[in-house]
PDB file of C-alpha atoms in Angstrom:
ATOM      1  CA  MET A  28       0.000   0.000   0.000  1.00 48.00           C
ATOM      2  CA  SER A  29       1.281   3.437  -0.825  1.00 52.00           C
ATOM      3  CA  ASP A  30      -0.262   6.843  -0.987  1.00 56.00           C
ATOM      4  CA  ASP A  31       0.886   7.712  -4.493  1.00 56.00           C
ATOM      5  CA  VAL A  32      -2.587   7.180  -5.921  1.00 55.00           C
ATOM      6  CA  ALA A  33      -3.783   9.832  -8.329  1.00 53.00           C
ATOM      7  CA  ALA A  34      -5.501  12.532  -6.326  1.00 51.00           C
ATOM      8  CA  PRO A  35      -7.686  15.206  -7.862  1.00 52.00           C
ATOM      9  CA  THR A  36      -5.703  18.353  -8.525  1.00 56.00           C
ATOM     10  CA  GLU A  37      -6.481  20.986  -5.934  1.00 60.00           C
ATOM     11  CA  PHE A  38      -6.014  24.685  -6.344  1.00 66.00           C
ATOM     12  CA  GLU A  39      -6.348  27.491  -3.964  1.00 83.00           C
ATOM     13  CA  ILE A  40      -9.306  29.381  -5.365  1.00 89.00           C
ATOM     14  CA  PRO A  41      -9.864  32.926  -4.089  1.00 91.00           C
ATOM     15  CA  GLU A  42     -12.843  33.406  -1.825  1.00 91.00           C
ATOM     16  CA  GLY A  43     -16.178  34.017  -3.504  1.00 92.00           C
ATOM     17  CA  TYR A  44     -15.352  32.079  -6.658  1.00 95.00           C
ATOM     18  CA  ALA A  45     -17.298  28.966  -7.674  1.00 93.00           C
ATOM     19  CA  LEU A  46     -16.564  26.483 -10.443  1.00 92.00           C
ATOM     20  CA  LEU A  47     -18.422  26.939 -13.744  1.00 89.00           C
ATOM     21  CA  ASP A  48     -19.461  23.381 -14.314  1.00 82.00           C
ATOM     22  CA  TRP A  49     -19.248  23.183 -18.109  1.00 80.00           C
ATOM     23  CA  ARG A  50     -19.437  19.537 -19.067  1.00 79.00           C
ATOM     24  CA  ARG A  51     -19.060  19.738 -22.804  1.00 85.00           C
ATOM     25  CA  GLY A  52     -17.513  21.567 -25.707  1.00 88.00           C
ATOM     26  CA  PHE A  53     -14.880  24.254 -25.702  1.00 90.00           C
ATOM     27  CA  GLY A  54     -15.866  25.578 -22.264  1.00 85.00           C
ATOM     28  CA  ARG A  55     -14.886  22.272 -20.679  1.00 89.00           C
ATOM     29  CA  GLN A  56     -11.828  21.891 -22.888  1.00 88.00           C
ATOM     30  CA  ILE A  57     -10.180  25.104 -21.707  1.00 90.00           C
ATOM     31  CA  GLY A  58     -11.454  24.913 -18.100  1.00 89.00           C
ATOM     32  CA  PRO A  59     -11.676  24.825 -15.212  1.00 93.00           C
ATOM     33  CA  LEU A  60     -13.083  28.371 -15.120  1.00 94.00           C
ATOM     34  CA  TYR A  61     -14.608  30.060 -12.094  1.00 95.00           C
ATOM     35  CA  ARG A  62     -16.984  32.936 -11.404  1.00 95.00           C
ATOM     36  CA  ARG A  63     -17.894  35.142  -8.518  1.00 94.00           C
ATOM     37  CA  ALA A  64     -21.166  37.008  -8.620  1.00 89.00           C
ATOM     38  CA  ALA A  65     -22.841  39.286  -6.122  1.00 80.00           C
ATOM     39  CA  ASN A  66     -25.493  41.984  -6.459  1.00 73.00           C
ATOM     40  CA  GLY A  67     -25.430  41.996 -10.245  1.00 71.00           C
ATOM     41  CA  SER A  68     -21.655  42.430 -10.487  1.00 86.00           C
ATOM     42  CA  TYR A  69     -19.303  39.595 -11.369  1.00 93.00           C
ATOM     43  CA  ALA A  70     -15.816  38.491 -12.374  1.00 96.00           C
ATOM     44  CA  MET A  71     -14.535  35.297 -13.938  1.00 97.00           C
ATOM     45  CA  GLY A  72     -11.236  33.623 -13.084  1.00 97.00           C
ATOM     46  CA  PHE A  73      -8.917  30.707 -13.801  1.00 96.00           C
ATOM     47  CA  ARG A  74      -5.611  29.362 -12.553  1.00 96.00           C
ATOM     48  CA  VAL A  75      -3.009  29.032 -15.358  1.00 96.00           C
ATOM     49  CA  GLU A  76      -2.374  25.304 -15.775  1.00 95.00           C
ATOM     50  CA  GLU A  77      -0.035  23.442 -18.134  1.00 94.00           C
ATOM     51  CA  HIS A  78      -2.774  22.980 -20.732  1.00 93.00           C
ATOM     52  CA  HIS A  79      -3.216  26.786 -20.931  1.00 95.00           C
ATOM     53  CA  THR A  80       0.419  27.574 -21.682  1.00 94.00           C
ATOM     54  CA  ASN A  81       2.605  28.460 -24.650  1.00 90.00           C
ATOM     55  CA  GLY A  82       6.232  27.391 -25.120  1.00 85.00           C
ATOM     56  CA  MET A  83       7.361  29.963 -22.549  1.00 87.00           C
ATOM     57  CA  SER A  84       5.116  28.552 -19.773  1.00 92.00           C
ATOM     58  CA  ASN A  85       2.954  31.659 -19.920  1.00 94.00           C
ATOM     59  CA  ALA A  86      -0.775  31.630 -20.539  1.00 95.00           C
ATOM     60  CA  HIS A  87      -1.171  31.280 -24.322  1.00 94.00           C
ATOM     61  CA  GLY A  88      -2.524  34.389 -26.079  1.00 93.00           C
ATOM     62  CA  GLY A  89      -5.360  32.256 -27.431  1.00 93.00           C
ATOM     63  CA  MET A  90      -6.326  31.177 -23.930  1.00 95.00           C
ATOM     64  CA  LEU A  91      -6.378  34.760 -22.655  1.00 96.00           C
ATOM     65  CA  MET A  92      -8.472  35.794 -25.673  1.00 95.00           C
ATOM     66  CA  SER A  93     -10.930  32.948 -25.181  1.00 95.00           C
ATOM     67  CA  PHE A  94     -11.190  33.880 -21.531  1.00 97.00           C
ATOM     68  CA  ALA A  95     -11.682  37.561 -22.423  1.00 97.00           C
ATOM     69  CA  ASP A  96     -14.462  36.644 -24.849  1.00 96.00           C
ATOM     70  CA  MET A  97     -16.263  34.684 -22.136  1.00 95.00           C
ATOM     71  CA  ALA A  98     -15.582  37.119 -19.283  1.00 97.00           C
ATOM     72  CA  TRP A  99     -16.594  40.232 -21.217  1.00 97.00           C
ATOM     73  CA  GLY A 100     -19.561  38.717 -23.087  1.00 96.00           C
ATOM     74  CA  HIS A 101     -20.877  37.294 -19.822  1.00 95.00           C
ATOM     75  CA  ILE A 102     -22.259  40.702 -18.969  1.00 96.00           C
ATOM     76  CA  VAL A 103     -25.009  40.091 -21.545  1.00 95.00           C
ATOM     77  CA  SER A 104     -26.071  37.040 -19.518  1.00 93.00           C
ATOM     78  CA  VAL A 105     -25.977  39.059 -16.306  1.00 93.00           C
ATOM     79  CA  GLU A 106     -27.957  41.950 -17.782  1.00 94.00           C
ATOM     80  CA  GLN A 107     -30.673  40.135 -19.678  1.00 93.00           C
ATOM     81  CA  SER A 108     -30.351  36.351 -19.269  1.00 93.00           C
ATOM     82  CA  SER A 109     -30.015  35.507 -22.919  1.00 93.00           C
ATOM     83  CA  TYR A 110     -27.595  33.614 -25.101  1.00 91.00           C
ATOM     84  CA  TRP A 111     -25.202  35.849 -27.025  1.00 93.00           C
ATOM     85  CA  VAL A 112     -22.670  35.793 -29.835  1.00 92.00           C
ATOM     86  CA  THR A 113     -19.509  37.806 -30.371  1.00 95.00           C
ATOM     87  CA  VAL A 114     -19.638  40.348 -33.200  1.00 96.00           C
ATOM     88  CA  ARG A 115     -16.312  42.143 -32.759  1.00 97.00           C
ATOM     89  CA  LEU A 116     -13.457  41.990 -30.309  1.00 97.00           C
ATOM     90  CA  THR A 117     -10.367  44.177 -29.915  1.00 97.00           C
ATOM     91  CA  LEU A 118      -7.663  43.172 -27.477  1.00 97.00           C
ATOM     92  CA  ASP A 119      -4.466  44.912 -26.395  1.00 98.00           C
ATOM     93  CA  PHE A 120      -1.966  42.604 -24.750  1.00 97.00           C
ATOM     94  CA  LEU A 121      -0.059  44.419 -22.024  1.00 97.00           C
ATOM     95  CA  ALA A 122       1.585  41.680 -19.950  1.00 96.00           C
ATOM     96  CA  SER A 123       1.700  37.924 -19.658  1.00 95.00           C
ATOM     97  CA  ALA A 124       0.471  35.520 -16.979  1.00 97.00           C
ATOM     98  CA  HIS A 125       2.717  32.726 -15.804  1.00 96.00           C
ATOM     99  CA  LEU A 126       1.956  29.101 -15.000  1.00 96.00           C
ATOM    100  CA  GLY A 127       0.217  29.083 -11.610  1.00 95.00           C
ATOM    101  CA  ASP A 128      -1.046  32.678 -11.743  1.00 96.00           C
ATOM    102  CA  TRP A 129      -4.666  33.408 -10.874  1.00 97.00           C
ATOM    103  CA  VAL A 130      -6.191  35.385 -13.761  1.00 98.00           C
ATOM    104  CA  GLU A 131      -9.416  37.388 -13.561  1.00 98.00           C
ATOM    105  CA  GLY A 132     -11.603  39.240 -16.029  1.00 98.00           C
ATOM    106  CA  ALA A 133     -14.768  41.321 -16.224  1.00 97.00           C
ATOM    107  CA  GLY A 134     -16.570  43.738 -18.493  1.00 97.00           C
ATOM    108  CA  GLU A 135     -18.743  46.832 -18.149  1.00 96.00           C
ATOM    109  CA  VAL A 136     -21.460  48.027 -20.504  1.00 97.00           C
ATOM    110  CA  LEU A 137     -20.620  51.161 -22.506  1.00 97.00           C
ATOM    111  CA  SER A 138     -23.785  51.129 -24.589  1.00 97.00           C
ATOM    112  CA  ARG A 139     -26.726  48.892 -25.307  1.00 96.00           C
ATOM    113  CA  GLU A 140     -29.114  49.226 -28.185  1.00 94.00           C
ATOM    114  CA  ASP A 141     -31.389  46.679 -29.856  1.00 91.00           C
ATOM    115  CA  GLY A 142     -29.680  43.812 -28.067  1.00 91.00           C
ATOM    116  CA  LEU A 143     -26.238  44.937 -29.219  1.00 97.00           C
ATOM    117  CA  TYR A 144     -23.876  45.477 -26.281  1.00 98.00           C
ATOM    118  CA  VAL A 145     -20.664  47.473 -26.496  1.00 98.00           C
ATOM    119  CA  VAL A 146     -18.501  46.344 -23.597  1.00 98.00           C
ATOM    120  CA  ARG A 147     -15.221  47.599 -22.211  1.00 98.00           C
ATOM    121  CA  GLY A 148     -13.253  44.830 -20.612  1.00 98.00           C
ATOM    122  CA  ARG A 149     -10.066  43.975 -18.863  1.00 97.00           C
ATOM    123  CA  ILE A 150      -8.118  40.906 -17.795  1.00 98.00           C
ATOM    124  CA  TRP A 151      -5.772  41.083 -14.835  1.00 98.00           C
ATOM    125  CA  SER A 152      -3.687  39.039 -12.400  1.00 98.00           C
ATOM    126  CA  ALA A 153      -3.245  40.506  -8.928  1.00 96.00           C
ATOM    127  CA  ASP A 154      -2.223  44.123  -9.614  1.00 96.00           C
ATOM    128  CA  ARG A 155      -1.008  43.535 -13.193  1.00 97.00           C
ATOM    129  CA  GLN A 156      -3.184  44.460 -16.182  1.00 98.00           C
ATOM    130  CA  LEU A 157      -2.841  41.707 -18.815  1.00 98.00           C
ATOM    131  CA  ILE A 158      -5.350  42.781 -21.480  1.00 98.00           C
ATOM    132  CA  THR A 159      -7.590  45.755 -22.064  1.00 98.00           C
ATOM    133  CA  GLY A 160     -10.033  45.976 -24.913  1.00 98.00           C
ATOM    134  CA  SER A 161     -13.612  46.140 -26.032  1.00 98.00           C
ATOM    135  CA  GLY A 162     -16.187  43.834 -27.479  1.00 97.00           C
ATOM    136  CA  VAL A 163     -19.469  44.014 -29.318  1.00 98.00           C
ATOM    137  CA  PHE A 164     -21.835  41.226 -28.338  1.00 97.00           C
ATOM    138  CA  LYS A 165     -25.256  40.482 -29.752  1.00 96.00           C
ATOM    139  CA  ALA A 166     -27.935  39.081 -27.458  1.00 96.00           C
ATOM    140  CA  ILE A 167     -29.884  36.328 -29.143  1.00 93.00           C
ATOM    141  CA  GLN A 168     -32.453  33.935 -27.639  1.00 91.00           C
ATOM    142  CA  LYS A 169     -33.741  34.622 -24.094  1.00 92.00           C
ATOM    143  CA  ARG A 170     -33.517  31.819 -21.529  1.00 93.00           C
ATOM    144  CA  GLU A 171     -34.377  31.141 -17.874  1.00 94.00           C
ATOM    145  CA  PRO A 172     -32.456  33.448 -15.479  1.00 93.00           C
ATOM    146  CA  ARG A 173     -29.604  31.753 -13.635  1.00 90.00           C
ATOM    147  CA  PRO A 174     -28.002  32.539 -10.275  1.00 87.00           C
ATOM    148  CA  GLY A 175     -25.952  35.734 -10.351  1.00 86.00           C
ATOM    149  CA  GLU A 176     -28.004  37.294 -13.159  1.00 89.00           C
ATOM    150  CA  LYS A 177     -30.074  40.417 -12.538  1.00 89.00           C
ATOM    151  CA  ALA A 178     -33.391  38.798 -13.461  1.00 89.00           C
ATOM    152  CA  TYR A 179     -32.641  35.887 -11.116  1.00 86.00           C
ATOM    153  CA  VAL A 180     -31.752  38.177  -8.255  1.00 71.00           C
ATOM    154  CA  ALA A 181     -34.914  40.240  -8.846  1.00 72.00           C
ATOM    155  CA  LYS A 182     -37.122  37.139  -8.768  1.00 71.00           C
ATOM    156  CA  SER A 183     -35.739  35.687  -5.554  1.00 63.00           C
TER     157      SER A 183
ATOM    158  CA  MET B   3     -15.766 -10.657 -29.847  1.00 48.00           C
ATOM    159  CA  SER B   4     -17.219  -7.523 -31.329  1.00 52.00           C
ATOM    160  CA  ASP B   5     -15.939  -4.681 -33.398  1.00 56.00           C
ATOM    161  CA  ASP B   6     -17.107  -1.878 -31.124  1.00 56.00           C
ATOM    162  CA  VAL B   7     -13.597  -1.234 -29.844  1.00 55.00           C
ATOM    163  CA  ALA B   8     -12.532   2.385 -29.685  1.00 53.00           C
ATOM    164  CA  ALA B   9     -10.857   3.272 -32.968  1.00 51.00           C
ATOM    165  CA  PRO B  10      -8.796   6.416 -33.473  1.00 52.00           C
ATOM    166  CA  THR B  11     -10.957   9.174 -34.884  1.00 56.00           C
ATOM    167  CA  GLU B  12     -10.244   9.701 -38.544  1.00 60.00           C
ATOM    168  CA  PHE B  13     -10.944  12.824 -40.477  1.00 66.00           C
ATOM    169  CA  GLU B  14     -10.758  13.611 -44.091  1.00 83.00           C
ATOM    170  CA  ILE B  15      -7.990  16.219 -44.220  1.00 89.00           C
ATOM    171  CA  PRO B  16      -7.712  18.279 -47.411  1.00 91.00           C
ATOM    172  CA  GLU B  17      -4.706  17.540 -49.585  1.00 91.00           C
ATOM    173  CA  GLY B  18      -1.476  19.323 -48.713  1.00 92.00           C
ATOM    174  CA  TYR B  19      -2.246  19.650 -45.006  1.00 95.00           C
ATOM    175  CA  ALA B  20      -0.053  17.993 -42.368  1.00 93.00           C
ATOM    176  CA  LEU B  21      -0.661  17.660 -38.634  1.00 92.00           C
ATOM    177  CA  LEU B  22       1.049  20.186 -36.351  1.00 89.00           C
ATOM    178  CA  ASP B  23       2.376  17.802 -33.755  1.00 82.00           C
ATOM    179  CA  TRP B  24       2.051  19.950 -30.626  1.00 80.00           C
ATOM    180  CA  ARG B  25       2.525  17.674 -27.656  1.00 79.00           C
ATOM    181  CA  ARG B  26       2.008  20.085 -24.804  1.00 85.00           C
ATOM    182  CA  GLY B  27       0.268  23.181 -23.575  1.00 88.00           C
ATOM    183  CA  PHE B  28      -2.603  25.059 -25.136  1.00 90.00           C
ATOM    184  CA  GLY B  29      -1.625  24.076 -28.699  1.00 85.00           C
ATOM    185  CA  ARG B  30      -2.275  20.441 -27.919  1.00 89.00           C
ATOM    186  CA  GLN B  31      -5.346  21.205 -25.836  1.00 89.00           C
ATOM    187  CA  ILE B  32      -7.250  22.862 -28.676  1.00 90.00           C
ATOM    188  CA  GLY B  33      -5.860  20.658 -31.473  1.00 89.00           C
ATOM    189  CA  PRO B  34      -5.523  18.840 -33.694  1.00 93.00           C
ATOM    190  CA  LEU B  35      -4.443  21.698 -35.979  1.00 94.00           C
ATOM    191  CA  TYR B  36      -2.983  21.310 -39.462  1.00 95.00           C
ATOM    192  CA  ARG B  37      -0.849  23.367 -41.817  1.00 95.00           C
ATOM    193  CA  ARG B  38      -0.056  23.425 -45.483  1.00 94.00           C
ATOM    194  CA  ALA B  39       3.047  25.251 -46.638  1.00 89.00           C
ATOM    195  CA  ALA B  40       4.573  25.685 -50.062  1.00 80.00           C
ATOM    196  CA  ASN B  41       6.966  28.250 -51.532  1.00 73.00           C
ATOM    197  CA  GLY B  42       6.789  30.552 -48.534  1.00 71.00           C
ATOM    198  CA  SER B  43       2.991  30.700 -48.490  1.00 86.00           C
ATOM    199  CA  TYR B  44       0.878  28.798 -45.989  1.00 93.00           C
ATOM    200  CA  ALA B  45      -2.516  28.219 -44.412  1.00 96.00           C
ATOM    201  CA  MET B  46      -3.558  26.545 -41.185  1.00 97.00           C
ATOM    202  CA  GLY B  47      -6.676  24.424 -40.741  1.00 97.00           C
ATOM    203  CA  PHE B  48      -8.751  22.358 -38.336  1.00 96.00           C
ATOM    204  CA  ARG B  49     -11.882  20.244 -38.380  1.00 96.00           C
ATOM    205  CA  VAL B  50     -14.534  21.450 -35.887  1.00 96.00           C
ATOM    206  CA  GLU B  51     -14.841  18.704 -33.267  1.00 95.00           C
ATOM    207  CA  GLU B  52     -17.071  18.471 -30.200  1.00 94.00           C
ATOM    208  CA  HIS B  53     -14.391  19.951 -27.937  1.00 94.00           C
ATOM    209  CA  HIS B  54     -14.300  23.107 -30.122  1.00 95.00           C
ATOM    210  CA  THR B  55     -18.007  23.862 -29.897  1.00 94.00           C
ATOM    211  CA  ASN B  56     -20.349  26.181 -28.012  1.00 90.00           C
ATOM    212  CA  GLY B  57     -23.886  25.323 -26.877  1.00 85.00           C
ATOM    213  CA  MET B  58     -25.156  25.659 -30.444  1.00 87.00           C
ATOM    214  CA  SER B  59     -22.718  23.065 -31.845  1.00 92.00           C
ATOM    215  CA  ASN B  60     -20.836  25.781 -33.690  1.00 94.00           C
ATOM    216  CA  ALA B  61     -17.134  26.467 -33.297  1.00 95.00           C
ATOM    217  CA  HIS B  62     -16.819  28.539 -30.098  1.00 94.00           C
ATOM    218  CA  GLY B  63     -15.810  32.159 -30.647  1.00 93.00           C
ATOM    219  CA  GLY B  64     -12.837  31.576 -28.363  1.00 93.00           C
ATOM    220  CA  MET B  65     -11.671  28.664 -30.495  1.00 95.00           C
ATOM    221  CA  LEU B  66     -11.899  30.717 -33.691  1.00 96.00           C
ATOM    222  CA  MET B  67      -9.996  33.556 -32.005  1.00 95.00           C
ATOM    223  CA  SER B  68      -7.279  31.246 -30.725  1.00 95.00           C
ATOM    224  CA  PHE B  69      -7.000  29.767 -34.181  1.00 97.00           C
ATOM    225  CA  ALA B  70      -6.857  33.252 -35.756  1.00 97.00           C
ATOM    226  CA  ASP B  71      -4.079  34.263 -33.359  1.00 96.00           C
ATOM    227  CA  MET B  72      -2.030  31.220 -34.364  1.00 95.00           C
ATOM    228  CA  ALA B  73      -2.832  31.334 -38.079  1.00 97.00           C
ATOM    229  CA  TRP B  74      -2.169  35.063 -38.473  1.00 97.00           C
ATOM    230  CA  GLY B  75       0.862  35.281 -36.183  1.00 96.00           C
ATOM    231  CA  HIS B  76       2.392  32.283 -37.931  1.00 95.00           C
ATOM    232  CA  ILE B  77       3.498  34.580 -40.734  1.00 96.00           C
ATOM    233  CA  VAL B  78       6.214  35.906 -38.395  1.00 95.00           C
ATOM    234  CA  SER B  79       7.596  32.366 -38.169  1.00 93.00           C
ATOM    235  CA  VAL B  80       7.432  31.989 -41.946  1.00 93.00           C
ATOM    236  CA  GLU B  81       9.099  35.340 -42.594  1.00 94.00           C
ATOM    237  CA  GLN B  82      11.903  35.293 -40.071  1.00 93.00           C
ATOM    238  CA  SER B  83      11.936  32.036 -38.065  1.00 93.00           C
ATOM    239  CA  SER B  84      11.559  33.573 -34.647  1.00 93.00           C
ATOM    240  CA  TYR B  85       9.256  33.204 -31.701  1.00 91.00           C
ATOM    241  CA  TRP B  86       6.614  35.919 -31.476  1.00 93.00           C
ATOM    242  CA  VAL B  87       4.012  37.357 -29.142  1.00 92.00           C
ATOM    243  CA  THR B  88       0.667  38.990 -29.841  1.00 95.00           C
ATOM    244  CA  VAL B  89       0.470  42.727 -29.166  1.00 96.00           C
ATOM    245  CA  ARG B  90      -2.976  43.557 -30.511  1.00 97.00           C
ATOM    246  CA  LEU B  91      -5.748  41.708 -32.260  1.00 97.00           C
ATOM    247  CA  THR B  92      -8.984  42.921 -33.816  1.00 97.00           C
ATOM    248  CA  LEU B  93     -11.525  40.412 -35.053  1.00 97.00           C
ATOM    249  CA  ASP B  94     -14.828  40.832 -36.875  1.00 98.00           C
ATOM    250  CA  PHE B  95     -17.066  37.789 -36.689  1.00 97.00           C
ATOM    251  CA  LEU B  96     -19.039  37.387 -39.906  1.00 97.00           C
ATOM    252  CA  ALA B  97     -20.359  33.826 -39.842  1.00 96.00           C
ATOM    253  CA  SER B  98     -20.136  30.669 -37.764  1.00 95.00           C
ATOM    254  CA  ALA B  99     -18.608  27.252 -38.468  1.00 97.00           C
ATOM    255  CA  HIS B 100     -20.576  24.134 -37.628  1.00 96.00           C
ATOM    256  CA  LEU B 101     -19.473  20.860 -36.066  1.00 96.00           C
ATOM    257  CA  GLY B 102     -17.615  18.938 -38.784  1.00 95.00           C
ATOM    258  CA  ASP B 103     -16.689  21.952 -40.923  1.00 96.00           C
ATOM    259  CA  TRP B 104     -13.124  22.320 -42.165  1.00 97.00           C
ATOM    260  CA  VAL B 105     -11.876  25.782 -41.130  1.00 98.00           C
ATOM    261  CA  GLU B 106      -8.837  27.536 -42.613  1.00 98.00           C
ATOM    262  CA  GLY B 107      -6.896  30.689 -41.839  1.00 98.00           C
ATOM    263  CA  ALA B 108      -3.936  32.710 -43.052  1.00 97.00           C
ATOM    264  CA  GLY B 109      -2.422  36.169 -42.775  1.00 97.00           C
ATOM    265  CA  GLU B 110      -0.539  38.575 -44.999  1.00 96.00           C
ATOM    266  CA  VAL B 111       1.995  41.201 -43.950  1.00 97.00           C
ATOM    267  CA  LEU B 112       0.818  44.807 -44.244  1.00 97.00           C
ATOM    268  CA  SER B 113       3.906  46.342 -42.680  1.00 97.00           C
ATOM    269  CA  ARG B 114       7.018  45.283 -40.822  1.00 96.00           C
ATOM    270  CA  GLU B 115       9.282  47.513 -38.811  1.00 94.00           C
ATOM    271  CA  ASP B 116      11.736  46.743 -35.992  1.00 91.00           C
ATOM    272  CA  GLY B 117      10.339  43.229 -35.643  1.00 91.00           C
ATOM    273  CA  LEU B 118       6.765  44.504 -35.299  1.00 97.00           C
ATOM    274  CA  TYR B 119       4.455  42.931 -37.891  1.00 98.00           C
ATOM    275  CA  VAL B 120       1.062  44.334 -38.834  1.00 98.00           C
ATOM    276  CA  VAL B 121      -0.899  41.496 -40.380  1.00 98.00           C
ATOM    277  CA  ARG B 122      -4.242  41.349 -42.154  1.00 98.00           C
ATOM    278  CA  GLY B 123      -5.900  38.012 -41.676  1.00 98.00           C
ATOM    279  CA  ARG B 124      -8.950  35.987 -42.434  1.00 97.00           C
ATOM    280  CA  ILE B 125     -10.578  32.759 -41.344  1.00 98.00           C
ATOM    281  CA  TRP B 126     -12.843  30.883 -43.728  1.00 98.00           C
ATOM    282  CA  SER B 127     -14.652  27.596 -44.339  1.00 98.00           C
ATOM    283  CA  ALA B 128     -15.113  26.603 -47.981  1.00 96.00           C
ATOM    284  CA  ASP B 129     -16.476  29.786 -49.620  1.00 96.00           C
ATOM    285  CA  ARG B 130     -17.732  31.385 -46.385  1.00 97.00           C
ATOM    286  CA  GLN B 131     -15.752  34.123 -44.635  1.00 98.00           C
ATOM    287  CA  LEU B 132     -15.920  33.536 -40.868  1.00 98.00           C
ATOM    288  CA  ILE B 133     -13.616  36.236 -39.494  1.00 98.00           C
ATOM    289  CA  THR B 134     -11.659  39.131 -40.918  1.00 98.00           C
ATOM    290  CA  GLY B 135      -9.337  41.248 -38.875  1.00 98.00           C
ATOM    291  CA  SER B 136      -5.839  42.371 -38.181  1.00 98.00           C
ATOM    292  CA  GLY B 137      -3.099  41.674 -35.719  1.00 97.00           C
ATOM    293  CA  VAL B 138       0.093  43.233 -34.460  1.00 98.00           C
ATOM    294  CA  PHE B 139       2.744  40.653 -33.611  1.00 97.00           C
ATOM    295  CA  LYS B 140       6.171  41.226 -32.140  1.00 96.00           C
ATOM    296  CA  ALA B 141       9.033  38.971 -33.173  1.00 96.00           C
ATOM    297  CA  ILE B 142      11.170  38.020 -30.207  1.00 93.00           C
ATOM    298  CA  GLN B 143      13.975  35.437 -30.026  1.00 91.00           C
ATOM    299  CA  LYS B 144      15.297  33.931 -33.293  1.00 92.00           C
ATOM    300  CA  ARG B 145      15.403  30.145 -33.621  1.00 93.00           C
ATOM    301  CA  GLU B 146      16.425  27.469 -36.136  1.00 94.00           C
ATOM    302  CA  PRO B 147      14.400  27.649 -39.357  1.00 93.00           C
ATOM    303  CA  ARG B 148      11.761  24.934 -39.698  1.00 90.00           C
ATOM    304  CA  PRO B 149      10.195  23.348 -42.799  1.00 87.00           C
ATOM    305  CA  GLY B 150       7.860  25.720 -44.626  1.00 86.00           C
ATOM    306  CA  GLU B 151       9.690  28.854 -43.419  1.00 90.00           C
ATOM    307  CA  LYS B 152      11.488  31.114 -45.872  1.00 89.00           C
ATOM    308  CA  ALA B 153      14.920  30.707 -44.264  1.00 89.00           C
ATOM    309  CA  TYR B 154      14.490  26.920 -44.308  1.00 86.00           C
ATOM    310  CA  VAL B 155      13.486  26.882 -47.958  1.00 71.00           C
ATOM    311  CA  ALA B 156      16.430  29.141 -48.855  1.00 72.00           C
ATOM    312  CA  LYS B 157      18.919  26.867 -47.067  1.00 71.00           C
ATOM    313  CA  SER B 158      17.756  23.615 -48.680  1.00 62.00           C
TER     314      SER B 158
END
């Protein structure tokens, strides 16, 4: 008997964050991702693991972009509980995140018209800005409000 | 005895494309990706699999962005055989790719100064444009030329 059995990987996850339990598709593939939500505000986060890295053991640009897309577009879900698609995204890369870093992201609405959201977003790790940018997201089909979304909070 | 054993997934890969054999990190995580290269020109490609999809069984926006980053920035490798990082990326999403679609991407140099490349790129599937955009990529450390790169072709 030995104790070198495979144990689930454990990370220290900052307080307030809960796992986004995506069980399929690209969301699962690039996970685990986390979210904190309170009073209609939110942020998303992830710990940089090996499968997120480039050849320099930093978070791959593609991973940070995918995360930015999700973290910034998520505000459409928060605001009006609907599915959404990305129309345009502009990202400025300011600094890199290293293996093991905790990375966070969030967006704020600049304008909203006919279901088209213009969002200003940022991605950061501790006190370092990693990406700033903006996105245009189009709300499509409405769905049932979920925890952390304004309509859900209003109902409960 | 039965023949329901797990067989390796096989895809029809368009002629001229070869697998990019990334064995670690984010490149492996979102693969398999392919490349064709001839006479200093190139394109990258992938088949949309389940682990690339969003809830609508289309290629996830994050996947297309990650692919665009790699496919457009790759021109720095072709031109001068060096590692590179992404400085800025702007993407306009025009259409979606469905599960099973073959998606391709490539970039062309608009300007190049002090190792800073401005690249115009596109992502397409058959005759449909999926994304157009531009990127700014910074060449960093030089490395040995690899097959399909201009310096490699010139040497051989």
